[in-house]
XYZ file of C-alpha atoms in Angstrom:
667
model
C -19.613 -40.916 -25.936
C -18.534 -43.437 -23.290
C -18.479 -42.383 -19.661
C -15.086 -42.394 -17.906
C -15.370 -45.168 -15.335
C -11.807 -45.098 -14.034
C -8.530 -43.160 -14.369
C -5.401 -45.178 -13.633
C -1.690 -44.360 -13.530
C 1.303 -46.529 -14.346
C 4.996 -45.822 -13.782
C 4.595 -42.827 -11.445
C 6.963 -43.735 -8.632
C 7.770 -40.238 -7.360
C 4.427 -38.435 -7.662
C 1.178 -39.811 -6.255
C -1.966 -40.531 -8.249
C -3.936 -37.888 -6.348
C -1.433 -35.148 -7.213
C -1.548 -36.054 -10.903
C -5.364 -36.193 -10.959
C -5.483 -32.597 -9.704
C -3.643 -31.553 -12.884
C -6.341 -33.129 -15.070
C -9.658 -31.664 -16.183
C -10.972 -35.124 -17.150
C -13.041 -36.615 -14.355
C -14.473 -40.015 -13.521
C -18.215 -40.103 -14.167
C -17.986 -37.592 -17.035
C -18.076 -38.291 -20.768
C -14.786 -39.094 -22.464
C -13.296 -36.138 -24.355
C -10.136 -36.972 -26.320
C -9.236 -33.303 -26.821
C -9.491 -32.608 -23.102
C -7.433 -35.728 -22.395
C -4.684 -34.504 -24.738
C -4.543 -31.222 -22.819
C -4.353 -33.199 -19.566
C -1.220 -34.986 -20.837
C 0.390 -31.608 -21.486
C -0.578 -30.426 -17.962
C 0.899 -33.561 -16.348
C 4.080 -33.143 -18.412
C 4.357 -29.535 -17.248
C 3.760 -30.591 -13.634
C 6.553 -33.161 -13.845
C 8.825 -30.496 -15.302
C 8.226 -28.202 -12.315
C 9.181 -31.063 -10.001
C 12.514 -31.542 -11.814
C 11.550 -34.407 -14.128
C 12.415 -32.503 -17.273
C 12.865 -35.634 -19.420
C 9.698 -37.373 -18.264
C 7.526 -38.936 -20.993
C 3.748 -39.090 -20.603
C 1.370 -41.162 -22.733
C -2.105 -42.626 -22.355
C -4.370 -45.421 -23.522
C -8.151 -45.796 -23.452
C -10.006 -49.083 -23.055
C -13.705 -48.940 -23.938
C -16.329 -51.394 -22.657
C -18.886 -51.257 -25.444
C -21.543 -53.147 -23.483
C -21.499 -50.703 -20.581
C -20.451 -47.785 -22.803
C -17.702 -46.949 -20.287
C -14.006 -46.186 -20.642
C -10.899 -46.718 -18.534
C -8.095 -44.184 -19.011
C -4.567 -45.330 -18.250
C -1.881 -42.639 -17.949
C 1.540 -44.169 -18.644
C 4.487 -42.342 -17.070
C 8.191 -42.781 -17.747
C 9.722 -40.442 -15.165
C 13.374 -40.787 -16.279
C 14.519 -39.230 -12.971
C 15.122 -35.613 -11.979
C 17.532 -33.364 -13.877
C 19.442 -30.677 -12.008
C 21.275 -27.724 -13.507
C 24.895 -27.628 -12.379
C 26.149 -24.635 -14.369
C 24.728 -21.808 -16.493
C 27.001 -20.248 -19.118
C 26.594 -17.110 -21.240
C 27.945 -16.625 -24.752
C 27.876 -13.565 -26.994
C 26.833 -10.991 -24.393
C 29.362 -8.243 -25.077
C 27.541 -5.224 -23.677
C 25.944 -6.713 -20.551
C 27.604 -8.883 -17.896
C 26.646 -12.442 -17.009
C 25.360 -11.238 -13.629
C 23.072 -8.675 -15.261
C 21.458 -11.299 -17.460
C 21.229 -13.923 -14.713
C 19.275 -11.442 -12.598
C 16.651 -11.315 -15.351
C 15.835 -15.016 -15.383
C 14.129 -17.437 -13.009
C 16.109 -20.541 -13.989
C 18.864 -21.196 -11.453
C 21.690 -23.689 -11.009
C 21.651 -26.108 -8.068
C 22.751 -24.264 -4.908
C 22.069 -23.983 -1.208
C 18.801 -22.048 -1.578
C 17.717 -23.223 -5.047
C 16.562 -26.631 -6.257
C 18.318 -26.414 -9.622
C 15.453 -28.229 -11.367
C 15.116 -27.464 -15.061
C 11.618 -26.500 -16.210
C 11.228 -26.093 -19.950
C 8.313 -23.637 -19.805
C 10.082 -21.427 -17.274
C 13.251 -21.524 -19.368
C 11.379 -20.447 -22.508
C 9.913 -17.523 -20.569
C 13.454 -16.647 -19.463
C 14.590 -16.523 -23.087
C 11.782 -14.055 -23.801
C 12.816 -11.936 -20.799
C 16.356 -11.667 -22.137
C 15.062 -10.769 -25.587
C 12.706 -8.167 -24.139
C 15.546 -6.665 -22.069
C 17.816 -6.254 -25.095
C 15.052 -4.814 -27.260
C 14.354 -2.129 -24.653
C 18.064 -1.240 -24.744
C 17.936 -0.648 -28.496
C 19.089 -4.083 -29.737
C 16.159 -4.801 -32.025
C 17.893 -7.598 -33.943
C 18.622 -9.612 -30.800
C 18.643 -13.415 -31.191
C 18.622 -15.721 -28.155
C 19.292 -19.459 -28.383
C 20.369 -22.165 -25.953
C 22.323 -25.401 -25.720
C 21.482 -28.089 -23.140
C 24.217 -30.602 -22.291
C 23.245 -33.689 -20.246
C 25.673 -35.887 -18.326
C 25.888 -38.253 -15.361
C 23.176 -40.484 -16.866
C 21.047 -37.399 -17.573
C 20.849 -36.549 -13.879
C 22.751 -33.306 -14.394
C 22.961 -30.712 -17.124
C 24.760 -27.546 -18.160
C 22.772 -24.728 -19.736
C 24.411 -22.381 -22.228
C 22.524 -19.246 -23.272
C 23.740 -18.051 -26.658
C 23.151 -14.385 -27.483
C 23.601 -12.593 -30.794
C 23.202 -8.957 -29.750
C 23.176 -7.432 -33.216
C 23.188 -3.695 -33.806
C 22.189 -1.109 -31.234
C 19.632 1.329 -32.645
C 19.391 4.889 -31.337
C 16.481 7.288 -31.669
C 16.816 9.831 -34.457
C 14.301 12.556 -35.239
C 10.870 12.869 -33.598
C 7.991 14.050 -35.776
C 4.519 15.154 -34.653
C 1.752 15.058 -37.258
C -1.836 16.403 -37.451
C -1.688 18.283 -34.138
C -3.747 21.490 -33.932
C -4.804 21.744 -30.272
C -1.318 21.583 -28.751
C 1.935 22.886 -30.174
C 4.681 20.489 -31.220
C 6.979 21.499 -28.369
C 4.236 21.026 -25.753
C 3.771 17.479 -26.990
C 7.498 16.743 -27.149
C 7.883 17.888 -23.523
C 5.996 14.784 -22.292
C 7.972 12.348 -24.463
C 10.638 10.331 -22.654
C 12.121 8.519 -25.669
C 14.111 11.398 -27.147
C 16.950 11.752 -29.644
C 20.148 9.695 -29.030
C 18.458 7.387 -26.519
C 18.361 3.608 -27.206
C 15.170 2.802 -29.083
C 12.499 0.894 -27.125
C 9.144 -0.286 -28.413
C 7.726 -0.178 -24.892
C 8.832 3.388 -24.198
C 7.510 4.474 -27.587
C 4.079 3.036 -26.742
C 4.164 4.671 -23.297
C 4.992 8.022 -24.905
C 1.974 7.613 -27.171
C -0.164 7.069 -24.060
C 1.316 10.203 -22.445
C 0.393 12.243 -25.498
C -3.152 10.868 -25.335
C -3.301 11.839 -21.644
C -2.653 15.537 -22.285
C -5.474 15.492 -24.851
C -7.668 13.525 -22.461
C -7.051 16.146 -19.773
C -8.243 18.835 -22.158
C -11.472 16.964 -22.962
C -10.450 15.174 -26.169
C -11.257 11.731 -24.789
C -11.591 10.177 -28.258
C -8.081 11.233 -29.290
C -5.823 8.439 -30.557
C -2.063 8.546 -31.131
C -0.379 6.226 -33.614
C 3.420 5.847 -33.275
C 5.400 4.685 -36.306
C 9.139 3.861 -36.122
C 11.217 3.908 -39.296
C 14.937 3.248 -39.802
C 16.592 6.178 -41.552
C 18.741 5.087 -44.502
C 20.961 8.135 -44.075
C 21.705 7.966 -40.327
C 20.920 4.342 -39.448
C 18.849 5.637 -36.567
C 15.148 5.096 -35.912
C 12.984 8.119 -36.576
C 9.607 8.119 -34.798
C 6.458 9.742 -36.147
C 3.496 10.272 -33.827
C 0.315 10.778 -35.849
C -2.462 12.306 -33.760
C -6.148 11.888 -34.493
C -7.426 14.628 -32.178
C -11.147 14.141 -32.894
C -13.479 16.627 -31.200
C -13.890 18.159 -27.739
C -16.359 16.052 -25.707
C -18.590 17.449 -22.953
C -20.288 15.703 -20.041
C -24.024 15.294 -20.543
C -25.199 13.387 -17.453
C -23.412 11.689 -14.581
C -24.786 8.242 -13.741
C -23.955 6.191 -10.638
C -23.968 2.385 -10.908
C -23.202 -0.497 -8.577
C -24.109 1.143 -5.254
C -26.684 -0.835 -3.290
C -26.159 0.781 0.136
C -24.414 4.084 -0.433
C -26.660 6.960 -1.446
C -25.982 8.609 -4.798
C -25.536 11.960 -3.075
C -22.635 10.603 -0.984
C -20.841 9.600 -4.195
C -21.733 12.687 -6.206
C -20.379 15.090 -3.586
C -16.907 13.548 -3.996
C -16.835 13.996 -7.791
C -14.856 16.820 -9.331
C -16.372 16.652 -12.814
C -19.870 17.944 -13.563
C -22.477 18.017 -16.382
C -21.824 20.695 -18.972
C -18.049 20.647 -18.460
C -15.514 19.251 -20.893
C -14.115 15.873 -19.882
C -10.964 16.416 -17.842
C -8.598 13.543 -17.072
C -7.146 15.179 -13.955
C -10.609 15.826 -12.519
C -11.625 12.224 -13.169
C -8.415 10.938 -11.582
C -8.974 13.100 -8.502
C -12.626 11.988 -8.283
C -11.486 8.380 -8.292
C -8.958 9.033 -5.514
C -11.592 10.767 -3.374
C -14.025 7.864 -3.758
C -11.340 5.363 -2.756
C -10.430 7.530 0.262
C -13.975 7.126 1.596
C -13.180 3.477 2.313
C -16.617 2.368 1.054
C -15.549 0.813 -2.255
C -13.098 -1.887 -3.277
C -13.367 -0.961 -6.964
C -14.049 2.363 -8.702
C -14.066 2.839 -12.473
C -15.307 5.422 -14.956
C -16.908 4.799 -18.331
C -18.671 6.861 -20.979
C -21.936 6.276 -22.814
C -22.960 7.725 -26.147
C -25.808 10.221 -26.384
C -27.736 11.664 -29.319
C -25.196 14.489 -29.581
C -21.749 13.419 -30.907
C -20.141 16.215 -28.856
C -21.581 14.908 -25.565
C -21.303 11.693 -23.607
C -22.696 10.470 -20.317
C -20.178 9.754 -17.582
C -20.870 6.475 -15.776
C -19.317 6.014 -12.329
C -19.121 2.299 -11.513
C -18.495 1.291 -7.897
C -18.231 -2.033 -6.124
C -19.039 -1.655 -2.447
C -17.023 -3.271 0.296
C -17.933 -4.083 3.883
C -18.044 -0.845 5.876
C -19.506 -2.231 9.104
C -17.367 -4.158 11.531
C -17.937 -5.872 14.842
C -14.697 -7.153 16.285
C -13.509 -8.417 19.595
C -10.354 -10.084 20.749
C -7.154 -9.578 22.614
C -3.563 -8.701 22.029
C -0.289 -7.811 23.581
C 1.866 -4.752 23.165
C 5.083 -3.581 24.729
C 3.167 -0.547 26.072
C -0.128 -1.979 27.301
C 0.752 -5.607 28.137
C -2.232 -7.912 27.653
C -5.335 -6.081 26.508
C -8.804 -7.058 25.271
C -11.167 -5.041 23.135
C -14.657 -5.000 21.659
C -15.572 -2.590 18.909
C -18.494 -1.727 16.630
C -17.690 0.519 13.651
C -19.784 1.651 10.708
C -17.869 3.900 8.316
C -20.917 4.424 6.101
C -23.486 5.110 8.826
C -26.849 6.847 8.366
C -28.586 7.786 11.593
C -31.913 8.400 9.770
C -31.982 5.239 7.628
C -33.923 2.755 9.763
C -33.480 -0.222 10.056
C -30.128 -0.677 8.211
C -28.599 2.658 9.323
C -26.200 2.602 6.361
C -25.471 4.616 3.234
C -25.263 8.164 4.553
C -21.479 8.558 4.660
C -21.358 9.135 8.425
C -18.920 7.422 10.774
C -19.928 5.730 14.043
C -17.533 3.989 16.426
C -18.262 2.395 19.791
C -15.233 0.820 21.411
C -14.105 -0.599 24.717
C -10.589 -1.649 25.779
C -9.626 -3.301 29.013
C -6.324 -4.623 30.244
C -3.729 -4.724 32.989
C -2.434 -1.198 32.346
C -5.272 0.813 30.781
C -9.061 0.810 30.357
C -10.732 2.925 27.686
C -14.306 3.518 26.522
C -15.013 5.576 23.439
C -18.063 6.669 21.386
C -17.670 8.809 18.265
C -20.044 10.039 15.549
C -19.098 12.190 12.549
C -21.040 13.527 9.565
C -18.755 15.136 6.917
C -21.803 16.822 5.296
C -24.156 17.847 8.066
C -27.766 18.313 6.842
C -26.525 18.116 3.239
C -24.171 21.092 3.579
C -20.368 20.755 3.097
C -19.545 21.207 6.776
C -18.253 18.497 9.087
C -19.847 17.982 12.483
C -19.139 15.333 15.087
C -18.833 14.541 18.758
C -16.843 12.197 20.992
C -17.501 10.791 24.468
C -14.732 8.970 26.275
C -13.412 7.621 29.526
C -9.756 6.572 29.811
C -7.687 5.335 32.705
C -4.047 4.332 32.965
C -2.401 2.558 35.874
C 1.012 3.465 37.200
C 3.525 1.544 35.094
C 7.196 2.495 34.829
C 7.832 0.390 31.706
C 5.108 2.345 29.906
C 6.480 5.682 31.158
C 3.724 6.410 33.697
C 4.741 7.244 37.271
C 1.165 7.921 38.379
C -2.413 6.787 37.855
C -4.473 8.854 35.440
C -8.225 8.860 34.833
C -9.968 11.072 32.298
C -13.691 11.588 31.602
C -14.624 13.889 28.795
C -16.240 14.774 25.533
C -15.636 16.935 22.506
C -17.546 18.635 19.710
C -15.943 18.971 16.276
C -16.598 21.065 13.195
C -14.750 21.438 9.903
C -14.827 22.745 6.359
C -13.030 21.573 3.207
C -11.973 24.614 1.140
C -10.245 22.772 -1.705
C -9.397 19.164 -2.536
C -6.187 19.619 -0.559
C -6.958 22.178 2.163
C -9.388 21.992 5.080
C -9.870 23.635 8.489
C -11.188 22.016 11.686
C -12.058 23.185 15.173
C -12.598 21.125 18.337
C -13.884 22.046 21.762
C -13.317 19.540 24.564
C -14.151 19.397 28.254
C -12.240 16.863 30.371
C -12.174 15.916 34.021
C -8.696 14.602 34.805
C -7.763 12.861 38.053
C -4.130 12.160 38.988
C -3.401 9.803 41.898
C -0.937 7.278 43.330
C 2.146 9.477 42.853
C 5.213 8.273 44.724
C 6.210 10.428 47.694
C 9.802 10.626 46.430
C 8.994 12.589 43.275
C 9.674 16.306 43.028
C 7.116 18.761 44.379
C 5.589 20.235 41.189
C 4.191 16.850 40.134
C 2.927 16.080 43.626
C 0.981 19.326 43.467
C -0.980 17.958 40.502
C -2.462 15.104 42.504
C -6.246 15.449 42.566
C -8.934 16.411 40.060
C -8.891 19.271 37.555
C -11.286 20.368 34.824
C -9.821 21.171 31.431
C -11.756 23.352 28.949
C -9.945 23.712 25.610
C -10.602 25.001 22.094
C -8.331 24.018 19.201
C -8.126 24.989 15.542
C -6.258 23.090 12.814
C -5.341 23.514 9.164
C -4.661 20.426 7.042
C -3.055 20.238 3.607
C -3.231 16.725 2.131
C -2.204 15.604 -1.377
C -1.783 11.878 -0.591
C -3.029 9.530 -3.300
C -4.630 7.195 -0.737
C -5.249 7.986 2.919
C -5.266 4.286 3.908
C -2.164 3.144 2.038
C -0.322 6.205 0.671
C 2.408 5.798 -1.914
C 2.963 9.420 -2.840
C 1.924 12.856 -1.663
C 2.324 15.380 1.112
C 0.417 15.676 4.391
C 0.720 18.825 6.552
C -1.301 19.521 9.688
C -0.803 22.267 12.219
C -2.880 23.849 14.941
C -3.145 25.799 18.158
C -5.060 24.801 21.290
C -6.025 27.139 24.110
C -7.074 25.758 27.482
C -8.548 27.942 30.204
C -8.613 31.721 30.020
C -11.954 32.865 28.556
C -12.955 29.173 28.399
C -12.726 28.866 32.191
C -11.508 25.545 33.628
C -8.737 24.880 36.169
C -5.821 24.741 33.705
C -4.402 27.524 31.518
C -2.036 26.728 28.680
C -1.394 27.440 25.022
C -0.214 24.571 22.830
C 0.968 24.517 19.229
C 1.610 21.292 17.329
C 2.377 20.240 13.779
C 3.054 17.123 11.759
C 4.298 16.694 8.209
C 4.532 13.508 6.140
C 5.944 13.024 2.695
C 5.599 9.797 0.705
C 7.746 8.649 -2.198
C 7.310 5.320 -3.989
C 9.611 3.453 -6.347
C 9.748 -0.045 -7.833
C 5.956 -0.132 -7.452
C 5.454 -1.217 -3.818
C 8.547 0.280 -2.132
C 7.409 3.336 -0.166
C 9.511 5.854 1.786
C 7.777 7.882 4.487
C 9.467 11.035 5.787
C 7.786 12.353 8.923
C 8.479 15.311 11.225
C 6.477 16.216 14.356
C 6.943 19.192 16.596
C 5.188 20.965 19.425
C 5.352 23.800 21.954
C 3.237 24.295 25.071
C 3.368 26.981 27.761
C 1.296 27.919 30.775
C -0.191 31.366 31.370
C -2.486 33.207 33.764
C -3.052 31.536 37.123
C -1.260 28.307 36.090
C 2.351 27.965 37.208
C 3.170 24.909 35.108
C 1.861 22.792 32.253
C 0.181 19.653 33.668
C 2.053 16.398 33.146
C -0.795 14.927 31.073
C -0.615 17.762 28.507
C 3.170 17.778 28.050
C 5.073 16.160 25.200
C 6.720 12.738 25.461
C 8.946 10.762 23.097
C 10.594 7.372 22.907
C 9.347 3.897 22.032
C 6.626 2.717 19.656
C 5.596 5.279 17.037
C 8.216 7.735 18.236
C 11.958 7.103 18.653
C 12.440 3.349 18.582
C 15.445 1.962 20.406
C 14.457 3.661 23.673
C 11.897 2.787 26.325
C 8.357 4.192 26.234
C 8.491 7.919 27.027
C 12.181 7.381 27.794
C 13.477 10.371 25.813
C 13.240 13.747 27.538
C 13.100 15.195 31.064
C 12.836 12.845 34.040
C 12.157 13.218 37.741
C 15.468 13.803 39.527
C 14.771 11.402 42.367
C 12.797 8.532 40.800
C 13.884 8.785 37.155
C 10.291 8.553 35.851
C 9.537 10.552 32.664
C 7.766 13.850 33.358
C 7.532 15.242 29.807
C 8.520 18.616 28.467
C 7.200 21.811 26.940
C 8.833 21.395 23.529
C 9.365 18.432 21.217
C 10.843 17.651 17.802
C 10.838 14.134 16.320
C 11.748 12.949 12.816
C 11.250 9.517 11.240
C 12.373 7.934 7.984
C 10.814 4.546 7.166
C 11.024 2.335 4.092
C 8.341 -0.341 3.695
C 8.431 -3.055 1.059
C 6.300 -6.117 0.222
C 7.328 -9.572 1.395
C 4.203 -11.597 0.651
C 1.478 -10.090 -1.568
C -0.536 -7.534 0.431
C -0.323 -9.480 3.691
C 3.243 -9.037 4.927
C 5.514 -6.025 4.625
C 9.044 -5.373 5.814
C 10.340 -2.083 7.202
C 13.665 -0.296 7.730
C 13.621 2.857 9.836
C 15.670 5.667 11.368
C 14.269 7.870 14.156
C 15.690 11.033 15.713
C 14.379 13.624 18.165
C 14.158 14.975 21.671
C 11.868 16.536 24.273
C 12.989 19.601 26.223
C 11.832 20.812 29.641
C 11.246 24.447 28.678
C 9.455 25.847 25.661
C 12.538 27.873 24.644
C 15.016 24.978 24.910
C 14.087 23.694 21.451
C 15.966 26.633 19.945
C 19.277 25.342 21.325
C 18.800 21.937 19.639
C 21.548 19.341 20.028
C 21.489 16.241 22.206
C 19.136 14.398 19.875
C 18.311 10.775 20.611
C 18.703 8.529 17.570
C 17.491 5.004 16.873
C 17.450 2.674 13.881
C 16.199 -0.804 13.153
C 14.009 -3.139 11.151
C 10.406 -4.281 11.389
C 7.637 -6.378 9.927
C 3.954 -5.579 9.299
C 1.366 -8.367 9.080
C -2.236 -7.753 8.005
C -4.679 -9.960 9.951
C -8.511 -10.159 9.890
C -8.824 -8.203 13.147
C -6.075 -5.676 12.513
C -2.372 -5.165 11.891
C 0.423 -6.795 13.833
C 3.621 -4.749 14.052
C 6.974 -6.012 15.240
C 9.935 -3.624 15.315
C 13.456 -3.986 16.631
C 15.251 -0.740 17.323
C 18.711 0.062 18.605
C 19.650 3.386 20.264
C 22.499 5.033 18.362
C 23.153 7.503 21.150
C 23.327 6.762 24.863
C 21.247 8.950 27.190
C 20.858 9.115 30.977
C 18.647 6.540 32.689
C 18.588 4.430 29.493
C 20.569 1.264 28.852
C 22.026 1.245 25.357
C 20.605 -2.007 24.007
C 18.286 -3.241 21.277
C 14.570 -3.359 22.087
C 11.615 -5.138 20.531
C 8.300 -3.339 20.036
C 5.299 -5.575 19.455
C 1.766 -4.296 19.038
C -1.554 -5.527 17.737
C -4.457 -3.213 17.068
C -8.017 -3.561 15.818
C -7.966 -1.532 12.623
C -5.894 -1.600 9.458
């Protein structure tokens, strides 16, 4: 075959040669392939159509130099000019409005925010969308045609979509055949396409899958369901027969792990909820998959089966594809709370302290982090092993040093420095329920308090030691801890400081948080969140220290108000001093804007902080804020921008909209 020496274009006035070459698979320096060249002509034609040149004509010629055994390809273009849609008409649609059908299609008439270009391939897809829509509404005989009318020297066109709806078919009787494991009514309970509903091929197939799932859950993983629709001559309705090939109960022989190069098999196996000798269970496999994803070690998790010598047994193969679990990041950001701040962080979510020299694969978590800025400086080291020494008990420790300068905009009327550490332990009782306990010892120094503030805060100036023990219960049914779409999260606990633990401060604190996630239209997620807390002093302490009180207002709390702006304030300076009781509720809807990178948000926040622990019982006087936001995923962490407006005016707060901008290091 001759070698393509040159590719030339003629007649392309609106689109450049380079743009057209990108649409071709034929290349200079490669052998001439007439079949490939024919496909290139189709690709160029399609490209012109997307740019509005619907009537463009594309041809080609090939000149061969027999002496050199080379060929020159000439692509001949007759652009004909762009064609814009001026109007779109509907005919024959008796049961659905023009607006309903127009919302189904991509083709649009020329308008302020649309180009109006006619693309034949897109239009053909639109015709299929309309047909699919009608068929799922029971109109199985639907016919969709079109008429294209050109005018103004073929620069403009009107599109008429012609619909012949035909008869609407309803579902008649439902029959279940060859079922022995489950009763007929148990199977019918999972079927959505029931009597008198419009017949839909898609829903019928989905119902067949649902029937297979209940068998799969019971261990009949080879079960197959065959749906058969048939028009009844007597009723004119469509009767559906589901024939079930139950096959036999299948047991797990061995569990194999594949694809893990860093993570130890034991780390994966301990998250599985299906074991050798048990019947295959779809719910257990689904939960095992969720638990593996929640580790954050894998970007893909799948399950497969492998035949064995026994037809009643199969091996379960767990396939994983590992993701990066180690991260070294550094950078800077700005937030409405902390102003300009820099950070450096080393994190390994799949750490192994005994695996020299890689120190990975053991399922432990190690974080070393430093933050430094105009308002605060923090240093933090944390290590956690969820299965200490191979036993199902969590153990970990934290070491930290934090300091915060006096900053009224951030709700701090004093300087605060804290050195401390904690030891943590925990136990998971079920897939959903776990208990944790933490002991911490802090040295807290309060300084630079204004002389004008009231006396009880001035008395806290100086250094105190805080010795506290806390216990928590957590109930968590979320499908994904990193990006939940459904499920419930409940966490509550009690912390005791002082008393038998010694220390300079005595208080008892109770706190709780609940989150509920609902998703619809795939990526639209509603989060309902409620947080509450009570704290009271006892023994030798006359008051709860300001750094252990509750605060609300601003980012992550009640947006529309300043940071820590909701709740009790100093009578002379107006700085927030926190309270002994708090209740905050949030409702937030997030939705995708651009793939998985950008999300939008709409929120409503409500709550308050009260000075005394008993004031929460009186309720009332709740601050309320609402607004919109955007979430952007970046390589070094998420960027959040919210705008909130206070719906209720409170003392010391100007009723105006406020922006909340933050950038953090983890997503």
